[in-house]
Coordinates of C-alpha atoms and ligand atoms in Angstrom, one line a residue:
Chain U
X2 CA -2.6 27.4 26.9
X3 CA -3.5 28.1 30.5
X4 CA -5.2 24.8 31.0
X5 CA -2.2 23.0 29.4
X6 CA 0.2 24.6 31.9
X7 CA -2.2 23.8 34.7
X8 CA -2.4 20.2 33.6
X9 CA 1.4 19.9 33.5
X10 CA 1.7 21.5 37.0
X11 CA -0.3 18.6 38.4
X12 CA 2.7 16.4 37.9
X13 CA 5.0 19.0 39.4
X14 CA 6.2 19.9 35.9
X15 CA 6.9 23.3 34.6
X16 CA 7.1 23.5 30.8
X17 CA 8.0 26.6 28.9
X18 CA 6.2 27.0 25.6
X19 CA 6.5 30.0 23.3
X20 CA 2.9 31.1 22.9
X21 CA 3.7 32.4 19.4
X22 CA 4.3 28.9 18.4
X23 CA 1.2 27.3 19.9
X24 CA -1.6 27.2 17.3
X25 CA -5.2 26.5 18.1
X26 CA -7.7 25.0 15.8
X27 CA -11.1 23.7 16.9
X28 CA -10.0 23.7 20.5
X29 CA -7.0 21.6 19.7
X30 CA -3.5 22.9 20.4
X31 CA -0.4 22.4 18.3
X32 CA 3.2 23.3 18.9
X33 CA 4.8 24.3 15.6
X34 CA 8.3 25.3 14.5
X35 CA 8.8 28.8 13.0
X36 CA 9.1 27.2 9.6
X37 CA 5.9 25.3 10.0
X38 CA 4.1 28.3 11.3
X39 CA 4.9 30.2 8.1
X40 CA 3.4 27.4 6.0
X41 CA 0.4 26.6 8.1
X42 CA -2.7 28.1 6.6
X43 CA -5.7 28.9 8.9
X44 CA -7.7 25.9 7.8
X45 CA -5.3 23.2 8.6
X46 CA -6.5 19.9 10.0
X47 CA -3.4 19.2 12.2
X48 CA 0.0 20.8 12.4
X49 CA 3.3 20.2 14.2
X50 CA 3.1 18.5 17.6
X51 CA -0.4 17.9 18.8
X52 CA -0.5 18.9 22.5
X53 CA -4.1 18.2 23.5
X54 CA -7.7 19.4 23.2
X55 CA -10.3 21.1 25.4
X56 CA -13.7 19.4 25.4
X57 CA -16.5 20.7 27.7
X58 CA -14.0 22.8 29.5
X59 CA -11.7 19.9 30.4
X60 CA -8.2 19.6 29.0
X61 CA -7.3 16.2 27.4
X62 CA -3.5 15.9 26.9
X63 CA -1.9 14.2 23.9
X64 CA 0.8 11.6 24.3
X65 CA 3.2 14.1 22.8
X66 CA 2.6 16.4 25.8
X67 CA 3.0 13.5 28.3
X68 CA 6.3 12.7 26.6
X69 CA 7.4 16.3 27.0
X70 CA 6.7 16.0 30.7
X71 CA 8.7 12.9 31.3
X72 CA 12.0 14.7 31.9
X73 CA 10.6 17.6 33.9
X74 CA 7.8 15.9 35.9
X75 CA 8.3 15.2 39.6
X76 CA 5.6 12.6 39.8
X77 CA 6.2 9.4 38.0
X78 CA 6.2 5.7 38.6
X79 CA 8.0 2.9 36.9
X80 CA 6.1 -0.4 36.3
X81 CA 7.3 -3.9 35.8
X82 CA 6.6 -5.7 32.6
X83 CA 3.4 -7.3 33.6
X84 CA 1.9 -4.2 35.2
X85 CA 3.0 -2.2 32.2
X86 CA 1.1 -4.5 29.8
X87 CA -2.0 -4.5 32.0
X88 CA -1.8 -0.7 32.1
X89 CA -1.8 -0.3 28.4
X90 CA -4.8 -2.7 28.2
X91 CA -6.6 0.0 30.2
X92 CA -6.2 -1.6 33.7
X93 CA -5.4 0.2 37.0
X94 CA -2.0 -0.3 38.7
X95 CA -1.4 -2.8 41.5
X96 CA 1.0 -1.7 44.2
X97 CA 3.1 -4.8 43.6
X98 CA 3.6 -3.9 39.9
X99 CA 5.4 -0.7 40.8
X100 CA 9.2 -0.9 40.6
X101 CA 10.1 2.7 41.5
X102 CA 8.3 5.9 42.6
X103 CA 9.4 9.5 42.0
X104 CA 7.7 12.4 43.7
X105 CA 4.1 12.2 45.0
X106 CA 3.0 9.0 46.9
X107 CA -0.2 10.3 48.5
X108 CA -3.8 9.8 47.5
X109 CA -5.2 12.3 44.9
X110 CA -2.0 13.1 43.2
X111 CA -1.5 12.6 39.4
X112 CA 1.5 10.7 38.2
X113 CA 3.1 9.7 34.9
X114 CA 3.3 6.0 34.3
X115 CA 6.4 4.7 32.7
X116 CA 7.7 1.2 31.7
X117 CA 11.1 -0.2 32.7
X118 CA 12.6 1.5 29.6
X119 CA 11.5 4.9 30.9
X120 CA 8.9 5.3 28.1
X121 CA 5.7 7.0 29.0
X122 CA 2.6 4.7 28.8
X123 CA 0.2 7.3 30.1
X124 CA -0.9 8.7 33.4
X125 CA -3.0 7.9 36.4
X126 CA -4.3 9.2 39.7
X127 CA -3.1 7.8 43.0
X128 CA -6.2 6.4 44.8
X129 CA -4.4 4.7 47.7
X130 CA -1.2 5.9 49.3
X131 CA 1.7 4.1 47.6
X132 CA 3.0 3.4 51.1
X133 CA -0.2 1.6 52.2
X134 CA 0.9 -2.0 52.4
X135 CA -2.7 -3.2 52.6
X136 CA -3.7 -1.5 49.4
X137 CA -3.9 -3.6 46.2
X138 CA -4.9 -1.2 43.4
X139 CA -3.1 2.1 44.1
X140 CA -3.2 4.0 40.8
X141 CA -6.3 4.5 38.7
X142 CA -5.6 4.5 35.0
X143 CA -6.7 7.8 33.5
X144 CA -5.1 7.6 30.0
X145 CA -2.8 5.0 28.4
X146 CA -1.3 4.5 25.0
X147 CA -3.8 1.6 24.3
X148 CA -6.1 4.6 23.6
X149 CA -4.7 4.7 20.0
X150 CA -6.4 1.4 19.4
X151 CA -9.6 2.3 21.2
X152 CA -9.9 5.6 19.2
X153 CA -9.8 3.8 15.8
X154 CA -12.7 1.6 16.9
Chain D
X5 CA -40.2 1.8 -28.0
X6 CA -38.5 3.9 -25.3
X7 CA -38.6 0.9 -22.9
X8 CA -37.1 -1.5 -25.4
X9 CA -34.3 1.0 -26.1
X10 CA -33.7 1.3 -22.4
X11 CA -33.7 -2.5 -22.0
X12 CA -31.3 -2.8 -25.0
X13 CA -29.0 -0.2 -23.4
X14 CA -29.1 -2.0 -20.1
X15 CA -28.3 -5.4 -21.6
X16 CA -25.4 -3.8 -23.6
X17 CA -24.1 -2.3 -20.3
X18 CA -24.3 -5.7 -18.6
X19 CA -22.5 -7.4 -21.5
X20 CA -19.8 -4.7 -21.5
X21 CA -19.5 -5.2 -17.7
X22 CA -19.1 -9.0 -18.2
X23 CA -16.6 -8.4 -21.0
X24 CA -14.5 -5.9 -19.1
X25 CA -14.4 -7.4 -15.7
X26 CA -14.1 -10.6 -13.8
X27 CA -11.3 -12.8 -12.8
X28 CA -10.7 -14.4 -16.2
X29 CA -10.7 -11.0 -17.9
X30 CA -8.0 -9.6 -15.7
X31 CA -6.0 -12.7 -15.5
X32 CA -5.9 -12.8 -19.3
X33 CA -4.7 -9.2 -19.3
X34 CA -1.9 -10.1 -16.9
X35 CA -0.9 -13.0 -19.2
X36 CA -0.8 -10.6 -22.2
X37 CA 1.6 -8.5 -20.1
X38 CA 3.8 -11.4 -19.4
X39 CA 2.7 -12.6 -16.0
X40 CA 1.1 -15.8 -15.2
X41 CA -1.5 -15.5 -12.4
X42 CA -0.8 -17.1 -9.0
X43 CA -3.1 -16.6 -6.0
X44 CA -1.0 -14.7 -3.5
X45 CA -1.7 -13.0 -0.3
X46 CA 0.5 -10.1 0.8
X47 CA 2.7 -11.0 3.8
X48 CA 2.5 -8.8 6.9
X49 CA 5.4 -6.5 7.4
X50 CA 6.6 -3.8 9.8
X51 CA 8.9 -0.9 9.4
X52 CA 11.1 0.2 12.2
X53 CA 10.8 3.9 12.9
X54 CA 14.5 4.9 13.0
X55 CA 14.0 8.3 14.6
X56 CA 12.3 6.8 17.7
X57 CA 13.9 3.4 17.9
X58 CA 17.5 4.7 17.9
X59 CA 19.5 3.0 20.7
X60 CA 16.6 0.7 21.6
X61 CA 16.9 -3.0 20.9
X62 CA 13.6 -3.1 19.3
X63 CA 14.1 -6.5 17.6
X64 CA 14.9 -8.2 20.9
X65 CA 12.0 -6.5 22.6
X66 CA 9.6 -7.8 20.0
X67 CA 11.1 -11.3 20.1
X68 CA 10.6 -11.3 23.9
X69 CA 6.9 -10.7 23.4
X70 CA 6.7 -13.5 20.8
X71 CA 7.1 -11.6 17.5
X72 CA 9.4 -13.3 15.1
X73 CA 10.8 -11.1 12.3
X74 CA 12.7 -11.7 9.1
X75 CA 14.7 -8.9 7.5
X76 CA 13.3 -7.9 4.1
X77 CA 16.5 -7.9 2.0
X78 CA 15.5 -5.0 -0.3
X79 CA 14.5 -2.6 2.5
X80 CA 16.6 -0.7 5.0
X81 CA 14.1 -0.8 7.9
X82 CA 11.6 -3.4 6.9
X83 CA 10.9 -6.8 8.4
X84 CA 8.4 -9.5 7.5
X85 CA 6.4 -10.9 10.5
X86 CA 7.2 -14.6 10.2
X87 CA 5.3 -15.6 13.3
X88 CA 3.6 -13.8 16.2
X89 CA 1.9 -14.7 19.4
X90 CA 0.4 -11.2 19.7
X91 CA -1.1 -8.8 17.2
X92 CA 1.8 -6.7 15.9
X93 CA -0.6 -3.7 15.7
X94 CA -1.2 -3.8 19.4
X95 CA 2.2 -4.3 21.2
X96 CA 3.6 -1.6 23.5
X97 CA 6.4 -1.0 21.0
X98 CA 3.8 -0.3 18.3
X99 CA 1.8 2.0 20.6
X100 CA 5.0 3.9 21.5
X101 CA 5.7 4.6 17.9
X102 CA 8.8 2.5 17.6
X103 CA 7.6 0.8 14.4
X104 CA 4.6 0.8 12.0
X105 CA 2.8 -2.0 10.4
X106 CA 3.4 -1.4 6.7
X107 CA 3.4 -3.9 3.7
X108 CA 6.8 -4.4 2.1
X109 CA 6.1 -2.7 -1.3
X110 CA 4.4 0.2 0.4
X111 CA 7.7 1.0 2.2
X112 CA 9.5 1.5 -1.1
X113 CA 8.3 4.9 -2.5
X114 CA 9.5 7.3 0.3
X115 CA 12.9 5.5 0.3
X116 CA 13.4 6.6 -3.3
X117 CA 13.7 10.3 -2.5
X118 CA 17.3 11.5 -2.4
X119 CA 18.3 13.7 0.6
X120 CA 15.1 14.5 2.4
X121 CA 16.5 16.2 5.4
X122 CA 15.3 19.8 5.9
X123 CA 13.3 19.8 2.6
X124 CA 9.7 20.9 1.9
X125 CA 7.8 17.8 0.9
X126 CA 4.2 17.3 -0.3
X127 CA 2.4 14.0 0.5
X128 CA -0.5 14.6 -1.9
X129 CA -2.7 11.6 -1.1
X130 CA -1.6 11.0 2.4
X131 CA -4.2 9.2 4.5
X132 CA -4.1 7.0 6.5
X133 CA -0.5 8.2 6.8
X134 CA 1.8 5.1 6.6
X135 CA 4.0 6.9 4.1
X136 CA 3.7 10.3 5.8
X137 CA 5.2 8.8 8.9
X138 CA 7.9 7.1 6.9
X139 CA 8.8 10.4 5.1
X140 CA 8.9 12.2 8.5
X141 CA 11.2 9.5 9.8
X142 CA 13.5 9.6 6.8
X143 CA 13.6 13.4 7.2
X144 CA 14.6 12.8 10.8
X145 CA 11.7 15.0 11.8
X146 CA 13.3 18.0 10.1
X147 CA 11.9 20.3 7.3
X148 CA 8.2 20.3 6.5
X149 CA 5.8 17.7 5.2
X150 CA 2.5 19.0 3.8
X151 CA 0.0 16.1 3.9
X152 CA -3.3 16.3 2.0
X153 CA -6.3 14.0 1.7
X154 CA -9.9 14.4 0.6
X155 CA -11.2 12.0 3.3
X156 CA -11.5 13.6 6.7
X157 CA -12.2 10.2 8.3
X158 CA -8.9 8.8 7.0
X159 CA -7.1 12.0 8.1
X160 CA -8.1 11.2 11.7
X161 CA -6.1 8.0 11.3
X162 CA -3.2 10.0 9.8
X163 CA -3.2 12.4 12.8
X164 CA -3.2 9.4 15.2
X165 CA -0.2 7.9 13.4
X166 CA 1.7 11.2 13.6
X167 CA 0.9 11.4 17.3
X168 CA 1.8 7.8 18.0
X169 CA 5.2 8.3 16.3
X170 CA 5.7 11.7 17.8
X171 CA 6.5 13.5 14.6
X172 CA 6.2 17.2 14.6
X173 CA 7.2 18.3 11.1
X174 CA 3.8 17.8 9.3
X175 CA 0.9 20.1 8.5
X176 CA -2.2 18.3 7.4
X177 CA -5.0 19.6 5.2
X178 CA -8.4 18.1 4.3
X179 CA -8.0 19.1 0.7
X180 CA -8.3 17.8 -2.9
X181 CA -4.7 17.5 -4.2
X182 CA -6.0 18.6 -7.6
X183 CA -6.0 22.1 -6.0
X184 CA -2.7 21.8 -4.2
X185 CA -1.3 24.9 -6.1
X186 CA -3.8 27.0 -4.1
X187 CA -1.5 26.6 -1.1
X188 CA 0.9 28.8 -3.0
X189 CA 3.9 26.6 -2.0
X190 CA 6.6 25.1 -4.0
X191 CA 7.9 21.6 -3.0
X192 CA 11.3 20.1 -3.3
X193 CA 9.8 16.6 -3.2
X194 CA 6.3 15.3 -3.9
X195 CA 5.0 11.8 -3.0
X196 CA 1.9 11.0 -5.1
X197 CA 0.7 7.7 -3.7
X198 CA -2.3 7.9 -5.9
X199 CA -5.8 6.6 -5.3
X200 CA -6.1 3.5 -7.5
X201 CA -8.0 0.3 -8.2
X202 CA -5.9 -1.8 -5.8
X203 CA -5.0 -5.4 -6.5
X204 CA -6.2 -8.9 -5.7
X205 CA -3.3 -9.7 -3.4
X206 CA -4.5 -7.2 -0.8
X207 CA -8.2 -7.5 -1.5
X208 CA -9.8 -11.0 -1.6
X209 CA -12.9 -9.6 -3.4
X210 CA -10.9 -7.6 -5.9
X211 CA -11.9 -9.5 -9.0
X212 CA -15.6 -9.3 -8.1
X213 CA -15.4 -5.6 -7.3
X214 CA -13.4 -4.1 -10.1
X215 CA -14.1 -3.5 -13.8
X216 CA -12.1 -1.8 -16.5
X217 CA -14.3 1.2 -16.0
X218 CA -12.9 1.7 -12.5
X219 CA -9.4 1.5 -13.9
X220 CA -10.2 4.1 -16.5
X221 CA -11.8 6.4 -14.0
X222 CA -8.8 6.1 -11.7
X223 CA -6.4 6.6 -14.5
X224 CA -8.1 9.9 -15.4
X225 CA -8.0 11.1 -11.8
X226 CA -4.3 10.1 -11.5
X227 CA -3.5 12.2 -14.6
X228 CA -5.2 15.3 -13.0
X229 CA -3.2 14.7 -9.8
X230 CA 0.1 14.4 -11.8
X231 CA -0.7 17.7 -13.6
X232 CA -1.2 19.5 -10.3
X233 CA 1.8 17.9 -8.7
X234 CA 4.0 19.0 -11.6
X235 CA 2.8 22.6 -11.1
X236 CA 3.8 22.5 -7.4
X237 CA 7.2 21.0 -7.9
X238 CA 10.4 23.2 -8.0
X239 CA 12.5 22.7 -11.2
X240 CA 14.8 19.8 -10.5
X241 CA 12.4 18.6 -7.8
X242 CA 11.6 14.9 -7.4
X243 CA 8.2 13.3 -7.8
X244 CA 7.6 9.7 -6.7
X245 CA 4.4 8.3 -8.2
X246 CA 3.1 5.0 -6.9
X247 CA 0.0 2.8 -7.0
X248 CA -0.9 -0.6 -5.7
X249 CA -2.7 -1.3 -9.0
X250 CA -1.4 -3.9 -11.5
X251 CA -3.3 -2.2 -14.4
X252 CA -1.0 -0.5 -16.9
X253 CA -3.6 2.3 -17.5
X254 CA -2.8 3.5 -13.9
X255 CA 0.9 2.9 -14.2
X256 CA 3.1 2.7 -17.3
X257 CA 0.5 4.4 -19.6
X258 CA 0.2 7.3 -17.1
X259 CA 4.0 7.6 -16.9
X260 CA 4.2 7.6 -20.7
X261 CA 1.6 10.3 -20.8
X262 CA 3.4 12.3 -18.1
X263 CA 6.7 12.4 -19.9
X264 CA 5.0 13.4 -23.2
X265 CA 2.6 16.0 -21.8
X266 CA 4.2 17.4 -18.6
X267 CA 7.6 18.9 -17.9
X268 CA 8.7 15.7 -16.2
X269 CA 11.3 13.0 -17.0
X270 CA 11.6 9.5 -15.6
X271 CA 14.7 8.7 -13.5
X272 CA 16.4 5.4 -13.2
X273 CA 15.8 3.8 -9.8
X274 CA 17.4 0.9 -8.0
X275 CA 14.8 -1.0 -6.0
X276 CA 12.9 -4.3 -5.8
X277 CA 10.7 -5.0 -8.8
X278 CA 10.7 -5.7 -12.5
X279 CA 11.3 -3.1 -15.2
X280 CA 8.3 -1.1 -16.3
X281 CA 6.5 -2.4 -19.4
X282 CA 7.2 -0.5 -22.6
X283 CA 5.0 -2.6 -24.8
X284 CA 1.5 -2.6 -23.5
X285 CA -1.3 -4.4 -25.4
X286 CA 0.5 -3.6 -28.7
X287 CA 1.3 0.0 -27.8
X288 CA 5.0 1.0 -27.6
X289 CA 5.8 3.5 -24.8
X290 CA 8.6 5.9 -24.2
X291 CA 11.8 3.8 -23.5
X292 CA 12.3 5.7 -20.2
X293 CA 9.2 4.0 -18.8
X294 CA 11.4 0.9 -18.4
X295 CA 13.0 2.8 -15.4
X296 CA 9.8 2.4 -13.5
X297 CA 9.4 -0.7 -11.2
X298 CA 6.4 -3.0 -11.4
X299 CA 5.9 -5.5 -8.6
X300 CA 3.7 -8.5 -9.6
X301 CA 2.3 -10.2 -6.4
X302 CA 4.9 -12.5 -4.9
X303 CA 7.3 -11.3 -2.2
X304 CA 5.1 -8.2 -2.0
X305 CA 1.6 -7.2 -2.9
X306 CA 1.0 -5.8 -6.4
X307 CA 2.7 -2.4 -6.7
X308 CA 4.1 0.1 -9.1
X309 CA 6.5 3.0 -8.5
X310 CA 8.2 5.6 -10.6
X311 CA 10.6 8.5 -9.9
X312 CA 10.2 11.6 -12.0
X313 CA 12.0 14.9 -11.9
X314 CA 10.9 18.3 -13.2
X315 CA 13.0 19.5 -16.1
X316 CA 14.9 22.7 -15.7
X317 CA 16.6 22.2 -12.4
Ligands
SAM423 C1 -3.5 4.8 -1.8 S1 -4.3 5.8 -0.6 C2 -3.0 6.6 0.1 C3 -2.2 5.8 1.2 C4 -1.2 6.6 2.0 N1 -0.3 7.3 1.1 C5 -0.5 5.8 3.0 O1 0.7 5.4 2.7 O2 -1.0 5.6 4.1 C6 -5.0 7.0 -1.6 C7 -5.6 8.2 -0.8 O3 -5.9 9.2 -1.7 C8 -7.1 9.9 -1.2 N2 -7.6 10.7 -2.3 C9 -8.4 10.3 -3.3 N3 -8.7 11.3 -4.2 C10 -7.9 12.4 -3.7 C11 -7.7 13.7 -4.2 N4 -8.3 14.2 -5.2 N5 -6.9 14.5 -3.4 C12 -6.3 14.0 -2.3 N6 -6.5 12.8 -1.8 C13 -7.2 12.0 -2.5 C14 -7.9 8.8 -0.7 O4 -8.8 9.3 0.3 C15 -6.9 7.8 0.0 O5 -6.7 8.1 1.3

């Protein structure tokens, strides 16, 4: 729970979760409704909204969590169609593919990556200032929705 | 002596296998049931996820990436893929949960439930979760879906589907549905999309793989699943039973058995497909079995669906 909030804060986002409704199973975290909580027996495989998992001490967010952050995060970039497609294919982001920037622009910051419909495609880390006109690749892909296909392989 | 008896037994088994399996054997059965075999391959179809796609011009978006769709006349949210420059299972719209790739007949069972919003639903044999996602969508992400499957590997795919489509109303157990009553829950609706022998339209090696023995084994398992489902259903509750098998032992004969042995009755449904068979290899079944729907491969893969309710509601 602490790591989840810490992760969210990297995007300048504060989310409020009722700890009573966050269930943990095998280091995976789920947000459930009151009704679901009453039905969920201890040995469930998955329940409610999967938020993310902790592996070797590192928090890995789910796409549900990233979606929850979209409205409250400060750091986000909007990509044009071509850059959005390349991003979900696992590629990093070229400065020229960015249509709009919200929040952080400096190296090291984490930012959500959205398409031109405002849908969250994943997140990345800024590796060159977004104002650096000489830089080509500016955001390193950390996680993108193409992961759904890679997981099944 | 013992060896010759063993050999005899082996040869008998081989003969039985030959007699009760193979393309001709099954095609002849279909002919006896009134259907002339045609080699058909199921068409690819998608289902728009209404909860997520609301207000988004999903059809235009797909067309702009080269996916041509054709509305399936007998489904509310289903489209056939009539041409595509890209894999429909790998577009951004798919990865964002705006639609699922789901064969046309497979979209029918969840749509047969009445009034799903806010209900407690059991998806008894749920993985890989195509219909779990559809049920959650039809529920508008309200109520609760309890999804069970014996295969942990397939449950991973189900969990991925739920995450991709952002549904939050399901709780998933790696569990044999024949022990579903151990959950101590009563369900308003139960989907029993039973494990079955499949059909040739969705499996090119079907005729080589399957024998009547498989059909009989599956039929017995399906009866056990039906028994347990009935136990968990509230009086008046709805049970949708479906298989993608063409074999009457897994379909009409099981439904006939269910109305005669369980506290269930078959309800009339209005969906694509032909009337259930009530005369199977010389055996006359309960007339209500005609309310079931049998889909011979053609516009869809081979499929069977039936809606039952528990008496006493
Ligand atoms: C026809 S498939 C279900 C397809 C699924 N409903 C969908 O739409 O994606 C049948 C499933 O039943 C599962 N199964 C087999 N025996 C079972 C049992 N005794 N209890 C629960 N699940 C079972 C299989 O692992 C398989 O995933």
